[in-house]
PDB file of C-alpha atoms in Angstrom:
ATOM      1  CA  MET A   1    -135.731 -13.598  21.799  1.00 70.00           C
ATOM      2  CA  LYS A   2    -136.257 -11.888  25.189  1.00 70.00           C
ATOM      3  CA  LYS A   3    -134.234  -8.909  23.959  1.00 70.00           C
ATOM      4  CA  LYS A   4    -136.513  -8.506  20.899  1.00 71.00           C
ATOM      5  CA  ILE A   5    -139.619  -8.673  23.071  1.00 74.00           C
ATOM      6  CA  LEU A   6    -138.143  -6.116  25.477  1.00 65.00           C
ATOM      7  CA  TRP A   7    -137.258  -3.773  22.591  1.00 70.00           C
ATOM      8  CA  GLY A   8    -140.721  -4.175  21.068  1.00 67.00           C
ATOM      9  CA  LEU A   9    -142.384  -3.501  24.415  1.00 64.00           C
ATOM     10  CA  SER A  10    -140.175  -0.450  24.984  1.00 63.00           C
ATOM     11  CA  ILE A  11    -141.037   0.994  21.578  1.00 72.00           C
ATOM     12  CA  ALA A  12    -144.741   0.353  22.163  1.00 64.00           C
ATOM     13  CA  ILE A  13    -144.618   2.168  25.529  1.00 67.00           C
ATOM     14  CA  ILE A  14    -142.769   5.124  23.973  1.00 64.00           C
ATOM     15  CA  LEU A  15    -145.339   5.353  21.159  1.00 61.00           C
ATOM     16  CA  ILE A  16    -148.219   5.210  23.628  1.00 61.00           C
ATOM     17  CA  LEU A  17    -146.639   7.971  25.733  1.00 53.00           C
ATOM     18  CA  MET A  18    -146.079  10.113  22.637  1.00 57.00           C
ATOM     19  CA  LEU A  19    -149.713   9.634  21.594  1.00 55.00           C
ATOM     20  CA  PHE A  20    -150.819  10.516  25.122  1.00 55.00           C
ATOM     21  CA  PHE A  21    -148.856  13.788  25.064  1.00 52.00           C
ATOM     22  CA  VAL A  22    -150.176  14.659  21.606  1.00 54.00           C
ATOM     23  CA  LEU A  23    -153.765  14.070  22.761  1.00 54.00           C
ATOM     24  CA  LEU A  24    -153.167  16.209  25.856  1.00 59.00           C
ATOM     25  CA  SER A  25    -151.929  19.021  23.623  1.00 72.00           C
ATOM     26  CA  LEU A  26    -154.962  19.120  21.321  1.00 84.00           C
ATOM     27  CA  GLU A  27    -157.382  21.958  21.913  1.00 90.00           C
ATOM     28  CA  LEU A  28    -160.616  23.246  20.442  1.00 92.00           C
ATOM     29  CA  VAL A  29    -160.467  26.851  19.271  1.00 91.00           C
ATOM     30  CA  LYS A  30    -163.803  28.627  18.770  1.00 94.00           C
ATOM     31  CA  GLN A  31    -163.959  31.169  15.962  1.00 92.00           C
ATOM     32  CA  LYS A  32    -167.687  31.848  15.696  1.00 93.00           C
ATOM     33  CA  ASP A  33    -171.190  30.806  16.612  1.00 92.00           C
ATOM     34  CA  CYS A  34    -173.168  28.784  14.074  1.00 89.00           C
ATOM     35  CA  ASN A  35    -176.751  28.969  12.958  1.00 84.00           C
ATOM     36  CA  GLN A  36    -178.593  26.352  14.946  1.00 80.00           C
ATOM     37  CA  TYR A  37    -181.057  24.097  13.212  1.00 83.00           C
ATOM     38  CA  HIS A  38    -183.734  21.985  14.792  1.00 82.00           C
ATOM     39  CA  ILE A  39    -183.120  18.263  15.107  1.00 89.00           C
ATOM     40  CA  GLU A  40    -186.255  16.257  15.738  1.00 92.00           C
ATOM     41  CA  VAL A  41    -185.062  13.645  18.217  1.00 95.00           C
ATOM     42  CA  PRO A  42    -187.230  10.497  18.380  1.00 96.00           C
ATOM     43  CA  GLU A  43    -189.323  10.234  21.555  1.00 96.00           C
ATOM     44  CA  ASN A  44    -187.566   7.050  22.731  1.00 96.00           C
ATOM     45  CA  ILE A  45    -184.196   8.839  22.672  1.00 96.00           C
ATOM     46  CA  LYS A  46    -185.634  11.934  24.396  1.00 96.00           C
ATOM     47  CA  GLU A  47    -187.075   9.741  27.139  1.00 97.00           C
ATOM     48  CA  LYS A  48    -183.785   7.863  27.476  1.00 97.00           C
ATOM     49  CA  VAL A  49    -181.890  11.147  27.911  1.00 97.00           C
ATOM     50  CA  GLU A  50    -184.416  12.508  30.416  1.00 96.00           C
ATOM     51  CA  VAL A  51    -184.405   9.340  32.538  1.00 97.00           C
ATOM     52  CA  GLU A  52    -180.705   8.506  32.380  1.00 97.00           C
ATOM     53  CA  THR A  53    -179.567  12.053  33.221  1.00 97.00           C
ATOM     54  CA  LEU A  54    -181.793  12.380  36.277  1.00 96.00           C
ATOM     55  CA  GLY A  55    -179.594  13.212  39.258  1.00 95.00           C
ATOM     56  CA  LEU A  56    -176.454  13.821  37.183  1.00 96.00           C
ATOM     57  CA  THR A  57    -174.393  16.988  37.494  1.00 95.00           C
ATOM     58  CA  GLU A  58    -174.189  19.315  34.510  1.00 95.00           C
ATOM     59  CA  PHE A  59    -170.699  18.020  33.684  1.00 95.00           C
ATOM     60  CA  GLN A  60    -171.920  14.423  33.880  1.00 97.00           C
ATOM     61  CA  ILE A  61    -174.784  15.315  31.539  1.00 97.00           C
ATOM     62  CA  VAL A  62    -172.301  16.685  29.002  1.00 97.00           C
ATOM     63  CA  ASP A  63    -170.260  13.466  29.217  1.00 96.00           C
ATOM     64  CA  TYR A  64    -173.418  11.374  28.894  1.00 98.00           C
ATOM     65  CA  CYS A  65    -174.572  13.297  25.795  1.00 97.00           C
ATOM     66  CA  VAL A  66    -171.147  13.023  24.146  1.00 97.00           C
ATOM     67  CA  ASP A  67    -171.173   9.259  24.721  1.00 96.00           C
ATOM     68  CA  LEU A  68    -174.752   8.884  23.453  1.00 97.00           C
ATOM     69  CA  THR A  69    -173.976  10.961  20.347  1.00 97.00           C
ATOM     70  CA  ALA A  70    -170.948   8.753  19.663  1.00 95.00           C
ATOM     71  CA  GLU A  71    -173.190   5.678  20.018  1.00 95.00           C
ATOM     72  CA  LEU A  72    -175.773   7.027  17.563  1.00 96.00           C
ATOM     73  CA  LEU A  73    -173.320   8.270  14.923  1.00 96.00           C
ATOM     74  CA  ARG A  74    -170.252   7.011  13.062  1.00 95.00           C
ATOM     75  CA  PHE A  75    -167.831   9.547  11.592  1.00 90.00           C
ATOM     76  CA  SER A  76    -167.920   9.802   7.809  1.00 87.00           C
ATOM     77  CA  PHE A  77    -167.717  12.524   5.172  1.00 81.00           C
ATOM     78  CA  ASP A  78    -170.873  10.975   3.660  1.00 85.00           C
ATOM     79  CA  GLN A  79    -174.018  11.637   5.671  1.00 88.00           C
ATOM     80  CA  ASP A  80    -177.006   9.381   6.259  1.00 91.00           C
ATOM     81  CA  LYS A  81    -180.429  10.758   7.059  1.00 90.00           C
ATOM     82  CA  LEU A  82    -180.327  11.190  10.834  1.00 90.00           C
ATOM     83  CA  PHE A  83    -182.066   8.377  12.759  1.00 91.00           C
ATOM     84  CA  SER A  84    -182.662   6.421   9.526  1.00 90.00           C
ATOM     85  CA  LYS A  85    -180.849   3.442  11.061  1.00 91.00           C
ATOM     86  CA  PRO A  86    -179.457   2.548  14.509  1.00 92.00           C
ATOM     87  CA  VAL A  87    -176.019   4.078  13.755  1.00 93.00           C
ATOM     88  CA  CYS A  88    -175.863   6.784  11.100  1.00 92.00           C
ATOM     89  CA  ASN A  89    -172.894   8.150   9.189  1.00 92.00           C
ATOM     90  CA  ALA A  90    -172.291  11.823   9.947  1.00 93.00           C
ATOM     91  CA  HIS A  91    -169.681  14.565   9.906  1.00 90.00           C
ATOM     92  CA  CYS A  92    -168.736  17.056  12.602  1.00 91.00           C
ATOM     93  CA  VAL A  93    -171.656  19.423  11.927  1.00 92.00           C
ATOM     94  CA  THR A  94    -174.250  16.748  12.671  1.00 94.00           C
ATOM     95  CA  TYR A  95    -172.292  15.448  15.666  1.00 95.00           C
ATOM     96  CA  ALA A  96    -172.159  18.945  17.169  1.00 95.00           C
ATOM     97  CA  GLN A  97    -175.805  19.720  16.475  1.00 96.00           C
ATOM     98  CA  LEU A  98    -177.051  16.380  17.845  1.00 97.00           C
ATOM     99  CA  CYS A  99    -174.844  16.533  20.938  1.00 96.00           C
ATOM    100  CA  SER A 100    -175.942  20.100  21.736  1.00 96.00           C
ATOM    101  CA  THR A 101    -179.589  19.118  21.209  1.00 97.00           C
ATOM    102  CA  LEU A 102    -179.255  16.146  23.584  1.00 97.00           C
ATOM    103  CA  CYS A 103    -177.573  18.347  26.204  1.00 97.00           C
ATOM    104  CA  ASN A 104    -180.359  20.918  25.933  1.00 96.00           C
ATOM    105  CA  ILE A 105    -183.026  18.230  26.317  1.00 97.00           C
ATOM    106  CA  ALA A 106    -181.469  17.195  29.640  1.00 97.00           C
ATOM    107  CA  PHE A 107    -180.716  20.740  30.834  1.00 97.00           C
ATOM    108  CA  GLU A 108    -184.295  21.878  30.126  1.00 96.00           C
ATOM    109  CA  LYS A 109    -185.951  18.754  31.558  1.00 95.00           C
ATOM    110  CA  HIS A 110    -184.033  19.081  34.831  1.00 95.00           C
ATOM    111  CA  ASP A 111    -184.258  22.918  34.884  1.00 94.00           C
ATOM    112  CA  LEU A 112    -180.498  23.385  35.243  1.00 94.00           C
ATOM    113  CA  GLY A 113    -180.075  26.734  33.502  1.00 93.00           C
ATOM    114  CA  TRP A 114    -177.223  25.561  31.257  1.00 96.00           C
ATOM    115  CA  SER A 115    -177.365  25.656  27.459  1.00 96.00           C
ATOM    116  CA  ALA A 116    -175.447  24.067  24.605  1.00 96.00           C
ATOM    117  CA  LYS A 117    -174.891  25.154  21.022  1.00 96.00           C
ATOM    118  CA  ARG A 118    -172.887  24.234  17.961  1.00 96.00           C
ATOM    119  CA  VAL A 119    -169.895  26.472  17.248  1.00 97.00           C
ATOM    120  CA  ARG A 120    -167.262  26.555  14.512  1.00 96.00           C
ATOM    121  CA  GLY A 121    -163.504  26.759  14.812  1.00 94.00           C
ATOM    122  CA  TYR A 122    -160.594  24.408  14.524  1.00 93.00           C
ATOM    123  CA  VAL A 123    -158.523  21.818  16.359  1.00 89.00           C
ATOM    124  CA  ALA A 124    -155.053  23.002  17.349  1.00 90.00           C
ATOM    125  CA  LEU A 125    -151.933  21.066  18.273  1.00 85.00           C
ATOM    126  CA  TYR A 126    -149.352  23.194  20.067  1.00 85.00           C
ATOM    127  CA  GLY A 127    -151.083  26.256  18.585  1.00 86.00           C
ATOM    128  CA  VAL A 128    -151.024  24.943  14.997  1.00 84.00           C
ATOM    129  CA  ASN A 129    -154.395  24.936  13.215  1.00 83.00           C
ATOM    130  CA  LEU A 130    -154.765  21.285  12.160  1.00 80.00           C
ATOM    131  CA  CYS A 131    -157.705  22.109   9.886  1.00 75.00           C
ATOM    132  CA  LYS A 132    -155.455  24.408   7.842  1.00 82.00           C
ATOM    133  CA  VAL A 133    -152.774  21.696   7.699  1.00 81.00           C
ATOM    134  CA  LEU A 134    -155.308  19.096   6.538  1.00 75.00           C
ATOM    135  CA  SER A 135    -156.696  21.530   3.938  1.00 79.00           C
ATOM    136  CA  ASN A 136    -153.216  21.772   2.414  1.00 79.00           C
ATOM    137  CA  ILE A 137    -152.692  18.003   2.486  1.00 76.00           C
ATOM    138  CA  PHE A 138    -156.150  17.115   1.120  1.00 75.00           C
ATOM    139  CA  PRO A 139    -157.174  19.975  -1.213  1.00 76.00           C
ATOM    140  CA  LYS A 140    -159.842  17.763  -2.864  1.00 73.00           C
ATOM    141  CA  HIS A 141    -161.608  17.506   0.504  1.00 67.00           C
ATOM    142  CA  ILE A 142    -161.148  21.114   1.593  1.00 70.00           C
ATOM    143  CA  ASN A 143    -164.868  21.551   2.363  1.00 71.00           C
ATOM    144  CA  CYS A 144    -164.634  18.663   4.825  1.00 73.00           C
ATOM    145  CA  VAL A 145    -161.483  19.771   6.654  1.00 73.00           C
ATOM    146  CA  LYS A 146    -161.278  23.583   6.349  1.00 84.00           C
ATOM    147  CA  ASP A 147    -162.875  24.085   9.771  1.00 88.00           C
ATOM    148  CA  HIS A 148    -164.472  22.070  12.546  1.00 90.00           C
ATOM    149  CA  ASP A 149    -167.786  22.190  14.408  1.00 94.00           C
ATOM    150  CA  PHE A 150    -168.029  21.264  18.075  1.00 95.00           C
ATOM    151  CA  VAL A 151    -170.186  22.069  21.113  1.00 96.00           C
ATOM    152  CA  GLU A 152    -170.042  25.006  23.490  1.00 96.00           C
ATOM    153  CA  VAL A 153    -171.875  24.475  26.771  1.00 96.00           C
ATOM    154  CA  VAL A 154    -172.458  27.549  28.912  1.00 95.00           C
ATOM    155  CA  GLY A 155    -173.241  27.299  32.599  1.00 92.00           C
ATOM    156  CA  SER A 156    -173.381  29.772  35.429  1.00 85.00           C
ATOM    157  CA  HIS A 157    -169.664  29.551  36.239  1.00 90.00           C
ATOM    158  CA  HIS A 158    -168.162  27.558  33.364  1.00 89.00           C
ATOM    159  CA  THR A 159    -167.971  27.268  29.604  1.00 94.00           C
ATOM    160  CA  VAL A 160    -167.260  23.774  28.331  1.00 94.00           C
ATOM    161  CA  TYR A 161    -166.041  22.949  24.832  1.00 95.00           C
ATOM    162  CA  VAL A 162    -166.514  19.342  23.822  1.00 96.00           C
ATOM    163  CA  ASP A 163    -166.328  17.351  20.601  1.00 94.00           C
ATOM    164  CA  ALA A 164    -168.380  14.199  20.187  1.00 93.00           C
ATOM    165  CA  SER A 165    -167.001  13.463  16.709  1.00 92.00           C
ATOM    166  CA  MET A 166    -163.469  13.251  18.124  1.00 88.00           C
ATOM    167  CA  LYS A 167    -164.757  10.692  20.628  1.00 87.00           C
ATOM    168  CA  ASP A 168    -165.317   8.401  17.630  1.00 85.00           C
ATOM    169  CA  VAL A 169    -162.210   9.387  15.673  1.00 82.00           C
ATOM    170  CA  ILE A 170    -159.493   9.533  18.356  1.00 81.00           C
ATOM    171  CA  PHE A 171    -161.376   8.119  21.370  1.00 81.00           C
ATOM    172  CA  THR A 172    -161.381  11.356  23.367  1.00 79.00           C
ATOM    173  CA  ASP A 173    -163.873  14.210  23.374  1.00 77.00           C
ATOM    174  CA  LEU A 174    -161.215  16.936  23.726  1.00 82.00           C
ATOM    175  CA  LYS A 175    -163.158  18.457  26.602  1.00 88.00           C
ATOM    176  CA  MET A 176    -161.979  21.896  27.677  1.00 84.00           C
ATOM    177  CA  ILE A 177    -163.453  23.612  30.721  1.00 85.00           C
ATOM    178  CA  LYS A 178    -163.050  27.353  31.226  1.00 86.00           C
ATOM    179  CA  LYS A 179    -164.177  29.235  34.313  1.00 85.00           C
ATOM    180  CA  ALA A 180    -166.384  32.256  33.675  1.00 73.00           C
ATOM    181  CA  ASN A 181    -164.936  35.623  34.608  1.00 63.00           C
TER     182      ASN A 181
END
């Protein structure tokens, strides 16, 4: 009995380590900028963002906005009307647009000089475009998996790529920080 438990525990640890290394190897690859559209954020959420980001660094604001976006949305290929209920169904486009809007609310309110926008690209694993792989596996859903929208945050010395929809799907935001040249 102890041997079975030990084997089971060993396999579980190996699987967790494998998952950890896969998650560390995922990256967001930007291909192009997207047309931004205006999201009318309810006043209570605007006020919450303004108050709760007071005194935070720009990086902390990004983390805060990713978490808040993940609280307000649930990943689905079927979309609800945004803010029609406490947690709305949404896909990556809405996640990226809402998260960038929330970041910009905080950046502007606290006069930080950073900006966020929705961009389009794909998720890569060891250089392999996972959107292309998923398009081949699920041809009926090609419009949902052919590419991926996420957020690009530009600061004075850094560009940050972050994905709030992945926070809900795989429990990590795939944050990538690049120093400006």
